[in-house]
Amino acid sequence: MTTATELNRQAGPVTVPTFSEIALPDDVRDALGEQLGKLSDPNTDIDRSMTRLLQIFAQLPVDILQQILDFGRHIDTPGVSLVSNLPVDPDLPDTPSDGGPSTDKSTFVAEGILLGLSGLLGEPMGVLTEKAGQLVHDVIPVAGGSKTQTNQGSEVFLNFHSDIMHDVIGRYDVANPDFLVLNCLRQDHDGVAGTFYADVRDISAALAPEILDALRSPLFRLNAPGSYVRDVAGGKDVLSEPVSIISGPLDYPEIAVSANGVRPLTRTAEEALAALQETCRQVSHSVHLSPGQCLLINNRKGVHARGSFAARYDGRDRWLQRSYVRRSLWNVRYRVTEENRRVHY
């Protein structure tokens, strides 16, 4: 299968690879699809479903299984991995027009792929202010949000960002997901919507020292996610306490950038933020996802973006499913809701 993967390493190599690819053999794909095709809606009993999916995915060839497990558990592994030749739903209904889940799906192969891979990385989690706390997020262009810096957008380039969440502690980079999983159900009409990933190890190696120092200083305030600003704050910015964009050990740094806006506190910080976005474009990996492909994204090792594309709102628009994954739900237990132990405020 041709993946249309482009590796742009203009800044030169780093000590570890930041992108990897995994392709299932045809017989493995078919055996996996046969089992997933028998699943009912996994959201009906999510913990039972996650247990069954663990049984199914444990039957993957050991080399493939270890590569996925290692992606989630080690610091010196790639920040993004493309998994290809996955099974798909035999019949796919129209792409929903409202950004919500489809009520017309008769099989749940896509959901099984998304949650099964998520379970190998950690624990899927939901957030009340993001897709109403759903564990499976349908990422679909919505006419009213076509020009926004959100997952509803299509007409604009969605800048490099981390998936963060508003938190009353004033830090939006603590309770955020460790990983994202993106599964493609339907490609955009023209096949031009690129998903980009820039690893902070590549970014740090490409930046001038003074720019990197500024990004490692608490000179920035992150705006809350667009869904929180829109649905909770009435459109007003909700800014974090001053934070650095890049943190952690030099060899294994971490990065956090909000899609809905970063407020630099000094002129130096403003210049550093502009340099960061430009550098992300230079060192990013890009993939044009198609059905049967899933992207594993480390949300701490790097930032991701999405290219613009033409949405037609005709039932055949681009349709991805996304999950948020934490290695453990324990250290965000202060956010848990009474109704669902996987869903947080």
Tab-separated table of C-alpha atoms in Angstrom:
chain	number	residue	atom	x	y	z
A	1	MET	CA	0.000	0.000	0.000
A	2	THR	CA	1.334	3.433	-0.933
A	3	THR	CA	1.209	5.687	2.099
A	4	ALA	CA	2.249	9.061	0.639
A	5	THR	CA	4.526	9.580	3.621
A	6	GLU	CA	7.037	12.394	3.380
A	7	LEU	CA	9.898	12.705	5.808
A	8	ASN	CA	11.234	16.232	6.000
A	9	ARG	CA	14.404	16.351	8.051
A	10	GLN	CA	15.948	19.598	6.914
A	11	ALA	CA	17.615	20.159	10.257
A	12	GLY	CA	19.581	16.900	10.038
A	13	PRO	CA	19.306	13.674	12.012
A	14	VAL	CA	18.767	13.396	15.753
A	15	THR	CA	19.980	10.643	18.050
A	16	VAL	CA	16.793	8.569	17.739
A	17	PRO	CA	14.306	8.182	14.874
A	18	THR	CA	11.175	10.260	15.406
A	19	PHE	CA	8.945	8.540	12.830
A	20	SER	CA	8.181	4.867	12.248
A	21	GLU	CA	5.877	2.755	10.092
A	22	ILE	CA	4.152	-0.531	10.841
A	23	ALA	CA	2.308	-2.504	8.169
A	24	LEU	CA	0.144	-5.515	8.987
A	25	PRO	CA	0.482	-8.544	6.701
A	26	ASP	CA	-2.684	-9.318	4.752
A	27	ASP	CA	-3.460	-12.467	6.720
A	28	VAL	CA	-3.095	-10.610	10.028
A	29	ARG	CA	-5.355	-7.818	8.756
A	30	ASP	CA	-8.013	-10.299	7.694
A	31	ALA	CA	-7.930	-12.245	10.965
A	32	LEU	CA	-8.131	-9.026	12.961
A	33	GLY	CA	-10.998	-7.735	10.844
A	34	GLU	CA	-12.959	-10.953	11.272
A	35	GLN	CA	-12.851	-10.641	15.047
A	36	LEU	CA	-13.554	-6.910	15.130
A	37	GLY	CA	-16.474	-7.351	12.771
A	38	LYS	CA	-18.279	-9.326	15.478
A	39	LEU	CA	-18.071	-6.537	18.047
A	40	SER	CA	-21.077	-4.572	19.221
A	41	ASP	CA	-20.791	-0.870	19.989
A	42	PRO	CA	-17.830	-0.739	22.412
A	43	ASN	CA	-19.245	2.311	24.193
A	44	THR	CA	-22.076	0.227	25.644
A	45	ASP	CA	-19.700	-1.334	28.201
A	46	ILE	CA	-16.336	0.286	27.645
A	47	ASP	CA	-14.313	-1.611	30.248
A	48	ARG	CA	-15.645	-4.943	29.011
A	49	SER	CA	-14.891	-3.870	25.446
A	50	MET	CA	-11.350	-2.791	26.320
A	51	THR	CA	-10.756	-6.190	27.935
A	52	ARG	CA	-11.991	-8.024	24.836
A	53	LEU	CA	-9.931	-5.787	22.550
A	54	LEU	CA	-6.833	-6.547	24.606
A	55	GLN	CA	-7.454	-10.247	23.988
A	56	ILE	CA	-7.819	-9.654	20.254
A	57	PHE	CA	-4.804	-7.374	19.802
A	58	ALA	CA	-2.593	-9.645	21.924
A	59	GLN	CA	-2.790	-12.069	18.984
A	60	LEU	CA	-0.815	-9.728	16.723
A	61	PRO	CA	2.604	-11.055	15.645
A	62	VAL	CA	4.993	-10.519	18.533
A	63	ASP	CA	7.324	-8.179	16.607
A	64	ILE	CA	4.443	-5.882	15.639
A	65	LEU	CA	2.936	-6.055	19.101
A	66	GLN	CA	6.237	-5.150	20.745
A	67	GLN	CA	6.792	-2.228	18.384
A	68	ILE	CA	3.419	-0.742	19.346
A	69	LEU	CA	3.956	-1.424	23.053
A	70	ASP	CA	7.458	0.080	22.939
A	71	PHE	CA	6.068	3.196	21.256
A	72	GLY	CA	3.977	3.799	24.358
A	73	ARG	CA	6.371	2.840	27.108
A	74	HIS	CA	9.884	4.091	26.249
A	75	ILE	CA	11.419	7.566	26.054
A	76	ASP	CA	13.795	6.780	23.185
A	77	THR	CA	11.171	5.692	20.650
A	78	PRO	CA	9.582	7.663	17.788
A	79	GLY	CA	7.017	10.319	18.570
A	80	VAL	CA	4.714	9.293	15.739
A	81	SER	CA	4.011	5.963	14.061
A	82	LEU	CA	1.888	5.134	11.024
A	83	VAL	CA	0.091	1.786	11.210
A	84	SER	CA	-1.142	0.602	7.808
A	85	ASN	CA	-3.109	-2.218	6.170
A	86	LEU	CA	-5.666	-2.276	8.959
A	87	PRO	CA	-9.176	-3.706	8.510
A	88	VAL	CA	-12.049	-1.326	7.790
A	89	ASP	CA	-15.823	-1.407	8.131
A	90	PRO	CA	-17.321	-3.189	5.100
A	91	ASP	CA	-20.069	-0.587	4.720
A	92	LEU	CA	-19.561	2.987	5.868
A	93	PRO	CA	-22.525	5.364	6.237
A	94	ASP	CA	-22.456	9.036	5.337
A	95	THR	CA	-19.982	11.230	7.159
A	96	PRO	CA	-21.976	12.997	9.914
A	97	SER	CA	-22.495	16.686	9.255
A	98	ASP	CA	-22.565	17.878	12.868
A	99	GLY	CA	-19.188	16.614	14.091
A	100	GLY	CA	-20.850	14.012	16.286
A	101	PRO	CA	-20.928	10.224	16.121
A	102	SER	CA	-22.880	8.495	13.380
A	103	THR	CA	-26.121	6.792	14.390
A	104	ASP	CA	-26.085	4.707	11.195
A	105	LYS	CA	-22.997	2.538	11.692
A	106	SER	CA	-23.916	-1.148	11.647
A	107	THR	CA	-20.396	-2.445	12.367
A	108	PHE	CA	-17.704	-1.140	14.700
A	109	VAL	CA	-14.430	-2.221	13.124
A	110	ALA	CA	-13.093	1.364	13.095
A	111	GLU	CA	-13.931	1.857	16.769
A	112	GLY	CA	-12.284	-1.484	17.542
A	113	ILE	CA	-9.097	-0.452	15.749
A	114	LEU	CA	-9.023	2.913	17.515
A	115	LEU	CA	-9.664	1.574	21.016
A	116	GLY	CA	-7.617	-1.585	20.560
A	117	LEU	CA	-4.493	0.366	19.622
A	118	SER	CA	-5.270	2.884	22.370
A	119	GLY	CA	-5.362	0.070	24.918
A	120	LEU	CA	-1.866	-1.008	23.952
A	121	LEU	CA	-0.615	2.511	24.732
A	122	GLY	CA	-2.565	3.161	27.942
A	123	GLU	CA	-6.106	4.058	28.993
A	124	PRO	CA	-8.606	5.958	26.809
A	125	MET	CA	-10.091	8.966	28.559
A	126	GLY	CA	-12.821	11.498	27.852
A	127	VAL	CA	-13.204	15.186	28.691
A	128	LEU	CA	-16.632	16.738	29.188
A	129	THR	CA	-15.687	19.872	27.256
A	130	GLU	CA	-14.326	17.896	24.269
A	131	LYS	CA	-16.905	15.939	22.260
A	132	ALA	CA	-19.172	15.772	25.349
A	133	GLY	CA	-16.894	13.340	27.129
A	134	GLN	CA	-17.027	10.675	24.428
A	135	LEU	CA	-14.106	8.248	24.286
A	136	VAL	CA	-14.320	8.012	20.493
A	137	HIS	CA	-14.067	11.472	18.894
A	138	ASP	CA	-15.384	11.886	15.367
A	139	VAL	CA	-13.127	14.435	13.665
A	140	ILE	CA	-15.190	15.849	10.840
A	141	PRO	CA	-15.399	19.214	9.038
A	142	VAL	CA	-18.372	21.282	10.215
A	143	ALA	CA	-19.619	24.192	8.122
A	144	GLY	CA	-19.864	26.628	11.042
A	145	GLY	CA	-16.291	25.909	12.134
A	146	SER	CA	-14.576	25.720	8.746
A	147	LYS	CA	-12.174	28.603	9.461
A	148	THR	CA	-11.487	27.843	13.129
A	149	GLN	CA	-8.348	26.481	14.783
A	150	THR	CA	-10.299	23.386	15.892
A	151	ASN	CA	-10.989	19.880	14.639
A	152	GLN	CA	-14.105	21.257	12.892
A	153	GLY	CA	-11.952	23.317	10.534
A	154	SER	CA	-11.054	22.658	6.907
A	155	GLU	CA	-10.380	25.943	5.107
A	156	VAL	CA	-7.346	26.967	7.168
A	157	PHE	CA	-4.089	25.323	8.165
A	158	LEU	CA	-4.487	24.071	11.724
A	159	ASN	CA	-1.275	25.292	13.347
A	160	PHE	CA	1.131	22.990	15.140
A	161	HIS	CA	-0.242	22.292	18.589
A	162	SER	CA	-0.664	19.826	21.420
A	163	ASP	CA	-4.055	18.578	22.530
A	164	ILE	CA	-4.436	20.269	25.910
A	165	MET	CA	-7.326	20.834	28.302
A	166	HIS	CA	-8.437	23.576	30.631
A	167	ASP	CA	-7.603	22.845	34.263
A	168	VAL	CA	-8.403	24.870	37.361
A	169	ILE	CA	-4.831	24.352	38.571
A	170	GLY	CA	-3.784	26.869	35.913
A	171	ARG	CA	-1.683	24.387	33.947
A	172	TYR	CA	-3.102	23.007	30.712
A	173	ASP	CA	-0.166	20.675	30.067
A	174	VAL	CA	-0.557	18.353	33.069
A	175	ALA	CA	-3.858	16.501	32.650
A	176	ASN	CA	-3.658	16.498	28.851
A	177	PRO	CA	-3.431	13.205	26.931
A	178	ASP	CA	-0.105	11.396	26.712
A	179	PHE	CA	-1.100	10.010	23.308
A	180	LEU	CA	-3.591	10.547	20.521
A	181	VAL	CA	-4.692	7.850	18.129
A	182	LEU	CA	-6.153	8.899	14.764
A	183	ASN	CA	-7.937	6.342	12.598
A	184	CYS	CA	-9.017	7.230	9.067
A	185	LEU	CA	-12.479	6.097	7.995
A	186	ARG	CA	-12.761	8.289	4.903
A	187	GLN	CA	-10.232	10.503	3.108
A	188	ASP	CA	-11.108	14.013	1.926
A	189	HIS	CA	-12.425	14.264	-1.637
A	190	ASP	CA	-9.150	15.383	-3.170
A	191	GLY	CA	-6.781	13.434	-0.935
A	192	VAL	CA	-4.857	16.582	0.009
A	193	ALA	CA	-5.490	16.839	3.771
A	194	GLY	CA	-2.106	16.268	5.352
A	195	THR	CA	-1.507	15.425	8.999
A	196	PHE	CA	1.823	16.798	10.202
A	197	TYR	CA	3.945	15.940	13.232
A	198	ALA	CA	7.001	17.824	14.488
A	199	ASP	CA	9.034	16.091	17.178
A	200	VAL	CA	10.470	18.348	19.866
A	201	ARG	CA	13.817	16.555	19.543
A	202	ASP	CA	13.999	17.605	15.884
A	203	ILE	CA	12.682	21.070	16.743
A	204	SER	CA	15.248	21.634	19.493
A	205	ALA	CA	18.111	20.538	17.236
A	206	ALA	CA	17.022	23.022	14.551
A	207	LEU	CA	16.441	26.097	16.730
A	208	ALA	CA	19.033	28.753	17.470
A	209	PRO	CA	20.214	28.495	21.108
A	210	GLU	CA	18.729	31.831	22.134
A	211	ILE	CA	15.335	30.878	20.664
A	212	LEU	CA	15.400	27.551	22.467
A	213	ASP	CA	16.271	29.303	25.730
A	214	ALA	CA	13.277	31.605	25.347
A	215	LEU	CA	10.951	28.682	24.637
A	216	ARG	CA	12.265	26.984	27.777
A	217	SER	CA	11.402	30.022	29.896
A	218	PRO	CA	7.957	30.717	31.500
A	219	LEU	CA	7.168	33.492	29.058
A	220	PHE	CA	3.921	32.160	27.569
A	221	ARG	CA	0.281	31.716	28.514
A	222	LEU	CA	-1.734	29.017	26.745
A	223	ASN	CA	-5.334	29.665	25.818
A	224	ALA	CA	-7.883	26.998	26.719
A	225	PRO	CA	-9.092	24.708	23.903
A	226	GLY	CA	-11.563	26.176	21.438
A	227	SER	CA	-14.350	23.902	22.646
A	228	TYR	CA	-13.932	25.177	26.219
A	229	VAL	CA	-13.737	28.813	25.164
A	230	ARG	CA	-16.806	28.419	22.942
A	231	ASP	CA	-19.015	26.284	25.154
A	232	VAL	CA	-18.013	27.323	28.672
A	233	ALA	CA	-16.354	30.739	28.546
A	234	GLY	CA	-18.710	32.407	26.098
A	235	GLY	CA	-15.964	33.101	23.600
A	236	LYS	CA	-13.586	34.793	26.040
A	237	ASP	CA	-9.955	33.725	26.341
A	238	VAL	CA	-9.122	31.586	29.378
A	239	LEU	CA	-5.369	31.728	29.826
A	240	SER	CA	-3.065	29.467	31.782
A	241	GLU	CA	-0.466	30.639	34.241
A	242	PRO	CA	2.877	31.587	32.624
A	243	VAL	CA	4.592	28.442	31.346
A	244	SER	CA	7.440	27.401	29.118
A	245	ILE	CA	6.681	25.818	25.758
A	246	ILE	CA	9.558	23.319	25.895
A	247	SER	CA	10.626	21.644	29.130
A	248	GLY	CA	12.401	18.594	30.481
A	249	PRO	CA	15.843	17.043	29.890
A	250	LEU	CA	17.765	18.198	26.829
A	251	ASP	CA	17.919	14.686	25.373
A	252	TYR	CA	14.243	13.903	26.040
A	253	PRO	CA	12.312	17.196	26.063
A	254	GLU	CA	8.566	17.782	26.207
A	255	ILE	CA	6.486	20.393	24.390
A	256	ALA	CA	3.037	21.923	24.878
A	257	VAL	CA	1.400	24.462	22.546
A	258	SER	CA	-2.310	25.333	22.426
A	259	ALA	CA	-4.074	25.412	19.066
A	260	ASN	CA	-6.437	28.151	20.204
A	261	GLY	CA	-3.697	30.657	20.853
A	262	VAL	CA	-0.511	31.258	22.842
A	263	ARG	CA	0.065	34.648	24.437
A	264	PRO	CA	3.781	35.551	24.547
A	265	LEU	CA	4.604	37.853	27.462
A	266	THR	CA	7.649	39.593	25.939
A	267	ARG	CA	8.930	40.607	22.513
A	268	THR	CA	11.581	37.889	22.769
A	269	ALA	CA	8.877	35.330	23.497
A	270	GLU	CA	6.832	36.576	20.535
A	271	GLU	CA	9.806	36.122	18.197
A	272	ALA	CA	10.531	32.684	19.641
A	273	LEU	CA	6.926	31.585	19.105
A	274	ALA	CA	7.045	32.628	15.453
A	275	ALA	CA	10.348	30.799	15.003
A	276	LEU	CA	8.837	27.711	16.583
A	277	GLN	CA	5.954	27.466	14.105
A	278	GLU	CA	8.315	27.968	11.163
A	279	THR	CA	10.723	25.342	12.472
A	280	CYS	CA	7.858	22.891	12.968
A	281	ARG	CA	7.029	23.194	9.279
A	282	GLN	CA	10.660	22.577	8.341
A	283	VAL	CA	11.223	19.423	10.403
A	284	SER	CA	7.751	17.895	10.306
A	285	HIS	CA	6.767	14.487	9.049
A	286	SER	CA	3.600	14.479	6.932
A	287	VAL	CA	1.092	11.764	6.124
A	288	HIS	CA	-2.015	11.818	3.959
A	289	LEU	CA	-4.161	9.356	5.857
A	290	SER	CA	-6.425	6.988	3.952
A	291	PRO	CA	-8.806	4.244	5.132
A	292	GLY	CA	-6.907	1.369	6.716
A	293	GLN	CA	-4.321	3.698	8.228
A	294	CYS	CA	-3.998	4.819	11.831
A	295	LEU	CA	-1.590	7.337	13.320
A	296	LEU	CA	-0.156	6.917	16.813
A	297	ILE	CA	0.903	10.315	18.183
A	298	ASN	CA	2.882	11.042	21.325
A	299	ASN	CA	1.288	14.250	22.605
A	300	ARG	CA	4.295	15.130	24.776
A	301	LYS	CA	7.182	14.371	22.447
A	302	GLY	CA	5.842	16.565	19.669
A	303	VAL	CA	3.121	18.750	18.167
A	304	HIS	CA	0.813	18.063	15.246
A	305	ALA	CA	-1.007	20.063	12.579
A	306	ARG	CA	-3.488	19.597	9.750
A	307	GLY	CA	-3.432	21.013	6.242
A	308	SER	CA	-6.400	22.746	4.636
A	309	PHE	CA	-8.800	20.951	2.324
A	310	ALA	CA	-12.127	21.531	0.585
A	311	ALA	CA	-15.133	20.223	2.492
A	312	ARG	CA	-18.360	19.687	0.555
A	313	TYR	CA	-20.730	18.634	3.376
A	314	ASP	CA	-22.195	15.980	1.097
A	315	GLY	CA	-21.839	12.902	3.295
A	316	ARG	CA	-18.484	11.987	1.791
A	317	ASP	CA	-16.214	14.395	3.625
A	318	ARG	CA	-13.072	13.447	5.513
A	319	TRP	CA	-13.832	11.341	8.587
A	320	LEU	CA	-11.314	10.450	11.255
A	321	GLN	CA	-11.861	8.974	14.674
A	322	ARG	CA	-9.622	10.071	17.538
A	323	SER	CA	-8.949	8.923	21.066
A	324	TYR	CA	-7.215	10.552	24.019
A	325	VAL	CA	-4.963	8.166	25.931
A	326	ARG	CA	-3.205	8.429	29.296
A	327	ARG	CA	-0.587	5.945	30.397
A	328	SER	CA	-2.442	5.961	33.721
A	329	LEU	CA	-5.587	7.680	34.934
A	330	TRP	CA	-4.315	7.765	38.513
A	331	ASN	CA	-2.591	11.146	38.558
A	332	VAL	CA	-5.611	12.909	37.019
A	333	ARG	CA	-8.068	11.339	39.438
A	334	TYR	CA	-8.916	14.780	40.864
A	335	ARG	CA	-10.734	15.499	37.577
A	336	VAL	CA	-12.873	12.369	37.409
A	337	THR	CA	-16.651	12.685	37.122
A	338	GLU	CA	-19.059	10.762	39.322
A	339	GLU	CA	-20.882	9.338	36.322
A	340	ASN	CA	-17.908	7.758	34.529
A	341	ARG	CA	-14.439	7.008	35.865
A	342	ARG	CA	-12.914	7.427	32.387
A	343	VAL	CA	-14.484	10.865	31.816
A	344	HIS	CA	-12.993	14.009	33.353
A	345	TYR	CA	-14.014	17.634	33.799
